[in-house]
Coordinates of N, CA, C and O in Angstrom, one line a residue:
X16 N 28.0 -38.1 -65.9 CA 29.4 -37.7 -65.8 C 29.7 -37.5 -64.4 O 29.1 -36.7 -63.7
X17 N 30.7 -38.2 -63.8 CA 31.1 -38.1 -62.4 C 32.2 -37.1 -62.2 O 33.3 -37.3 -62.8
X18 N 32.0 -36.1 -61.4 CA 33.0 -35.1 -61.1 C 33.6 -35.2 -59.7 O 34.1 -34.2 -59.2
X19 N 33.4 -36.3 -59.1 CA 33.8 -36.5 -57.7 C 35.3 -36.5 -57.6 O 36.0 -37.1 -58.4
X20 N 35.8 -35.9 -56.5 CA 37.2 -35.9 -56.3 C 37.4 -37.2 -55.4 O 36.7 -37.4 -54.4
X21 N 38.4 -37.9 -55.7 CA 38.7 -39.2 -55.0 C 39.9 -38.9 -54.1 O 40.6 -37.9 -54.2
X22 N 40.1 -39.9 -53.2 CA 41.3 -39.8 -52.3 C 42.5 -39.9 -53.2 O 42.4 -40.6 -54.2
X23 N 43.6 -39.3 -52.9 CA 44.8 -39.3 -53.7 C 45.2 -40.7 -54.0 O 45.2 -41.6 -53.1
X24 N 45.6 -41.0 -55.2 CA 46.2 -42.3 -55.6 C 47.5 -42.5 -54.9 O 47.8 -43.6 -54.5
X25 N 48.2 -41.4 -54.7 CA 49.5 -41.4 -54.0 C 49.4 -40.3 -52.9 O 48.7 -39.3 -53.2
X26 N 50.0 -40.5 -51.8 CA 49.9 -39.5 -50.8 C 50.5 -38.2 -51.2 O 51.5 -38.2 -52.0
X27 N 49.9 -37.1 -50.8 CA 50.5 -35.8 -51.1 C 51.7 -35.6 -50.3 O 51.8 -35.9 -49.1
X28 N 52.7 -34.9 -50.9 CA 54.0 -34.6 -50.2 C 53.7 -33.5 -49.2 O 52.7 -32.8 -49.3
X29 N 54.6 -33.3 -48.3 CA 54.5 -32.2 -47.4 C 54.3 -30.8 -48.1 O 53.5 -30.0 -47.7
X30 N 55.1 -30.6 -49.1 CA 55.1 -29.3 -49.9 C 53.8 -29.2 -50.6 O 53.2 -28.1 -50.7
X31 N 53.3 -30.3 -51.2 CA 52.0 -30.3 -51.9 C 50.9 -29.9 -50.9 O 50.0 -29.1 -51.2
X32 N 50.9 -30.5 -49.7 CA 49.9 -30.2 -48.7 C 50.0 -28.7 -48.3 O 49.0 -28.0 -48.1
X33 N 51.2 -28.2 -48.2 CA 51.4 -26.7 -47.8 C 50.8 -25.9 -48.9 O 50.1 -24.9 -48.6
X34 N 51.1 -26.2 -50.2 CA 50.6 -25.4 -51.3 C 49.0 -25.4 -51.3 O 48.4 -24.4 -51.4
X35 N 48.5 -26.6 -51.0 CA 47.0 -26.8 -51.0 C 46.4 -26.0 -49.9 O 45.4 -25.3 -50.1
X36 N 47.0 -26.0 -48.7 CA 46.4 -25.2 -47.6 C 46.5 -23.7 -47.9 O 45.6 -22.9 -47.6
X37 N 47.6 -23.2 -48.5 CA 47.8 -21.8 -48.8 C 46.7 -21.4 -49.8 O 46.1 -20.3 -49.8
X38 N 46.5 -22.3 -50.8 CA 45.4 -22.0 -51.8 C 44.1 -21.9 -51.1 O 43.3 -21.0 -51.4
X39 N 43.8 -22.8 -50.2 CA 42.5 -22.8 -49.5 C 42.4 -21.5 -48.6 O 41.3 -21.1 -48.4
X40 N 43.5 -21.0 -48.2 CA 43.5 -19.7 -47.5 C 43.2 -18.5 -48.4 O 43.2 -17.4 -47.9
X41 N 43.2 -18.8 -49.7 CA 42.8 -17.7 -50.6 C 44.0 -17.1 -51.3 O 43.9 -16.1 -52.0
X42 N 45.2 -17.6 -51.1 CA 46.4 -17.0 -51.7 C 46.4 -17.4 -53.2 O 46.0 -18.4 -53.6
X43 N 47.0 -16.4 -54.0 CA 47.2 -16.6 -55.4 C 48.4 -17.5 -55.6 O 49.2 -17.6 -54.6
X44 N 48.6 -18.0 -56.8 CA 49.9 -18.7 -57.1 C 51.1 -17.8 -56.8 O 52.1 -18.3 -56.2
X45 N 51.1 -16.6 -57.1 CA 52.2 -15.7 -56.9 C 52.4 -15.5 -55.4 O 53.6 -15.5 -54.9
X46 N 51.3 -15.3 -54.6 CA 51.5 -15.1 -53.2 C 52.0 -16.4 -52.5 O 52.8 -16.3 -51.6
X47 N 51.5 -17.6 -53.0 CA 52.0 -18.8 -52.5 C 53.5 -18.9 -52.7 O 54.3 -19.3 -51.9
X48 N 53.9 -18.6 -53.9 CA 55.3 -18.7 -54.3 C 56.2 -17.8 -53.4 O 57.2 -18.2 -52.9
X49 N 55.7 -16.6 -53.2 CA 56.4 -15.7 -52.3 C 56.5 -16.2 -50.9 O 57.6 -16.2 -50.3
X50 N 55.4 -16.7 -50.4 CA 55.4 -17.2 -49.0 C 56.3 -18.4 -48.8 O 56.9 -18.5 -47.8
X51 N 56.4 -19.2 -49.8 CA 57.1 -20.5 -49.7 C 58.5 -20.3 -50.3 O 59.3 -21.3 -50.3
X52 N 58.9 -19.2 -50.8 CA 60.2 -18.9 -51.4 C 60.4 -19.9 -52.6 O 61.4 -20.5 -52.7
X53 N 59.4 -19.9 -53.5 CA 59.4 -20.7 -54.7 C 59.1 -19.9 -55.9 O 58.6 -18.7 -55.7
X54 N 59.3 -20.4 -57.1 CA 58.9 -19.7 -58.3 C 57.4 -20.0 -58.5 O 56.9 -21.0 -58.0
X55 N 56.8 -19.1 -59.3 CA 55.4 -19.4 -59.6 C 55.2 -20.7 -60.4 O 54.3 -21.4 -60.2
X56 N 56.2 -21.0 -61.2 CA 56.2 -22.2 -62.0 C 56.2 -23.4 -61.1 O 55.5 -24.4 -61.4
X57 N 57.0 -23.4 -60.0 CA 57.1 -24.5 -59.1 C 55.7 -24.7 -58.4 O 55.3 -25.8 -58.2
X58 N 55.1 -23.6 -58.0 CA 53.7 -23.7 -57.4 C 52.8 -24.3 -58.4 O 52.0 -25.2 -58.1
X59 N 52.8 -23.9 -59.7 CA 52.0 -24.5 -60.7 C 52.2 -26.0 -60.8 O 51.3 -26.8 -61.0
X60 N 53.5 -26.4 -60.8 CA 53.9 -27.8 -60.8 C 53.2 -28.6 -59.7 O 52.7 -29.7 -59.9
X61 N 53.4 -28.0 -58.5 CA 52.7 -28.7 -57.3 C 51.2 -28.8 -57.5 O 50.7 -29.9 -57.2
X62 N 50.6 -27.8 -58.0 CA 49.1 -27.8 -58.2 C 48.8 -28.9 -59.3 O 47.8 -29.7 -59.1
X63 N 49.6 -29.0 -60.3 CA 49.3 -30.0 -61.3 C 49.5 -31.4 -60.8 O 48.7 -32.3 -61.1
X64 N 50.5 -31.6 -59.9 CA 50.7 -32.9 -59.3 C 49.5 -33.2 -58.3 O 49.0 -34.4 -58.3
X65 N 49.0 -32.2 -57.6 CA 47.9 -32.4 -56.7 C 46.7 -32.8 -57.5 O 45.9 -33.8 -57.1
X66 N 46.4 -32.1 -58.6 CA 45.3 -32.4 -59.5 C 45.4 -33.9 -60.0 O 44.4 -34.6 -60.1
X67 N 46.6 -34.3 -60.4 CA 46.8 -35.6 -61.0 C 46.5 -36.7 -59.9 O 45.9 -37.7 -60.2
X68 N 47.0 -36.4 -58.7 CA 46.8 -37.4 -57.6 C 45.3 -37.5 -57.1 O 44.9 -38.5 -56.7
X69 N 44.6 -36.4 -57.1 CA 43.3 -36.3 -56.6 C 42.2 -36.4 -57.6 O 41.0 -36.7 -57.3
X70 N 42.5 -36.1 -58.8 CA 41.4 -36.0 -59.9 C 40.7 -34.7 -59.9 O 39.7 -34.5 -60.6
X71 N 41.1 -33.7 -59.1 CA 40.5 -32.4 -59.0 C 40.6 -31.7 -60.3 O 41.7 -31.7 -60.9
X72 N 39.5 -31.2 -60.8 CA 39.5 -30.5 -62.1 C 39.4 -29.0 -62.0 O 39.6 -28.3 -63.0
X73 N 39.1 -28.5 -60.9 CA 39.0 -27.0 -60.7 C 39.3 -26.6 -59.3 O 39.6 -27.5 -58.5
X74 N 39.3 -25.3 -59.1 CA 39.8 -24.8 -57.8 C 38.8 -25.3 -56.7 O 39.3 -25.6 -55.6
X75 N 37.5 -25.3 -56.9 CA 36.6 -25.8 -55.9 C 36.9 -27.2 -55.5 O 36.9 -27.5 -54.3
X76 N 37.2 -28.1 -56.4 CA 37.5 -29.5 -56.0 C 38.9 -29.5 -55.3 O 39.0 -30.3 -54.4
X77 N 39.8 -28.7 -55.6 CA 41.1 -28.6 -54.9 C 40.8 -28.1 -53.4 O 41.4 -28.7 -52.5
X78 N 39.9 -27.2 -53.3 CA 39.6 -26.7 -51.9 C 38.9 -27.8 -51.1 O 39.1 -27.9 -49.9
X79 N 38.1 -28.6 -51.8 CA 37.5 -29.7 -51.1 C 38.5 -30.7 -50.6 O 38.4 -31.3 -49.5
X80 N 39.6 -30.9 -51.3 CA 40.7 -31.7 -50.9 C 41.5 -31.1 -49.7 O 42.0 -31.9 -48.9
X81 N 41.5 -29.8 -49.6 CA 42.2 -29.1 -48.6 C 41.5 -29.2 -47.2 O 42.1 -29.1 -46.2
X82 N 40.2 -29.4 -47.2 CA 39.4 -29.3 -46.0 C 39.9 -30.3 -44.9 O 40.1 -29.9 -43.8
X83 N 40.1 -31.6 -45.3 CA 40.7 -32.5 -44.2 C 42.0 -32.0 -43.7 O 42.3 -32.2 -42.5
X84 N 42.8 -31.5 -44.6 CA 44.2 -31.0 -44.1 C 44.0 -29.9 -43.1 O 44.8 -29.8 -42.2
X85 N 43.1 -29.0 -43.4 CA 42.9 -27.8 -42.6 C 42.3 -28.2 -41.3 O 42.6 -27.7 -40.2
X86 N 41.4 -29.2 -41.3 CA 40.7 -29.6 -40.1 C 41.8 -30.4 -39.2 O 41.7 -30.2 -38.0
X87 N 42.6 -31.1 -39.8 CA 43.7 -31.8 -39.1 C 44.7 -30.9 -38.5 O 45.2 -31.2 -37.4
X88 N 44.9 -29.8 -39.0 CA 46.0 -28.9 -38.5 C 45.4 -27.9 -37.5 O 46.1 -27.3 -36.7
X89 N 44.0 -27.8 -37.4 CA 43.4 -26.9 -36.4 C 43.7 -27.3 -35.0 O 44.0 -26.4 -34.2
X90 N 43.8 -28.5 -34.7 CA 44.1 -29.0 -33.3 C 45.5 -29.2 -33.0 O 45.9 -29.7 -32.0
X91 N 46.4 -28.9 -34.0 CA 47.8 -29.3 -33.8 C 48.6 -28.1 -33.2 O 49.8 -28.3 -32.9
X92 N 48.0 -27.0 -33.0 CA 48.8 -25.9 -32.5 C 49.0 -26.2 -31.0 O 48.2 -26.6 -30.3
X93 N 50.2 -25.9 -30.5 CA 50.5 -26.1 -29.1 C 49.7 -25.2 -28.2 O 49.4 -24.1 -28.5
X94 N 49.4 -25.7 -27.0 CA 48.6 -24.9 -26.1 C 49.6 -23.9 -25.5 O 50.8 -24.1 -25.3
X95 N 49.1 -22.7 -25.2 CA 49.9 -21.7 -24.6 C 50.3 -22.1 -23.2 O 49.6 -22.7 -22.5
X96 N 51.6 -21.7 -22.9 CA 52.0 -22.1 -21.5 C 51.8 -20.8 -20.7 O 52.0 -19.7 -21.1
X97 N 51.5 -21.1 -19.4 CA 51.3 -20.0 -18.4 C 52.3 -20.2 -17.3 O 52.5 -21.3 -16.8
X98 N 53.0 -19.1 -17.1 CA 54.0 -19.2 -16.0 C 53.5 -18.3 -14.9 O 53.3 -17.2 -15.0
X99 N 53.3 -19.0 -13.7 CA 52.8 -18.3 -12.6 C 54.0 -17.8 -11.7 O 55.0 -18.3 -11.6

């Protein structure tokens, strides 16, 4: 039985990626909903869509899907500017 998570069949939307990163940060569905100004039901819908696109069956597999997103965003913060 293969439990591997595959690359998404369809690309994740911006909001799906945001939800996934918040989940990887350890936020609960309720906390994600509050942070993104969504209902808990909407967060659950995003998670179901992510699972359908990736084949993830549990939270650990969802977190594995989030790793590339988190690695890609680590270098995207602007460098601080110094004024002399």
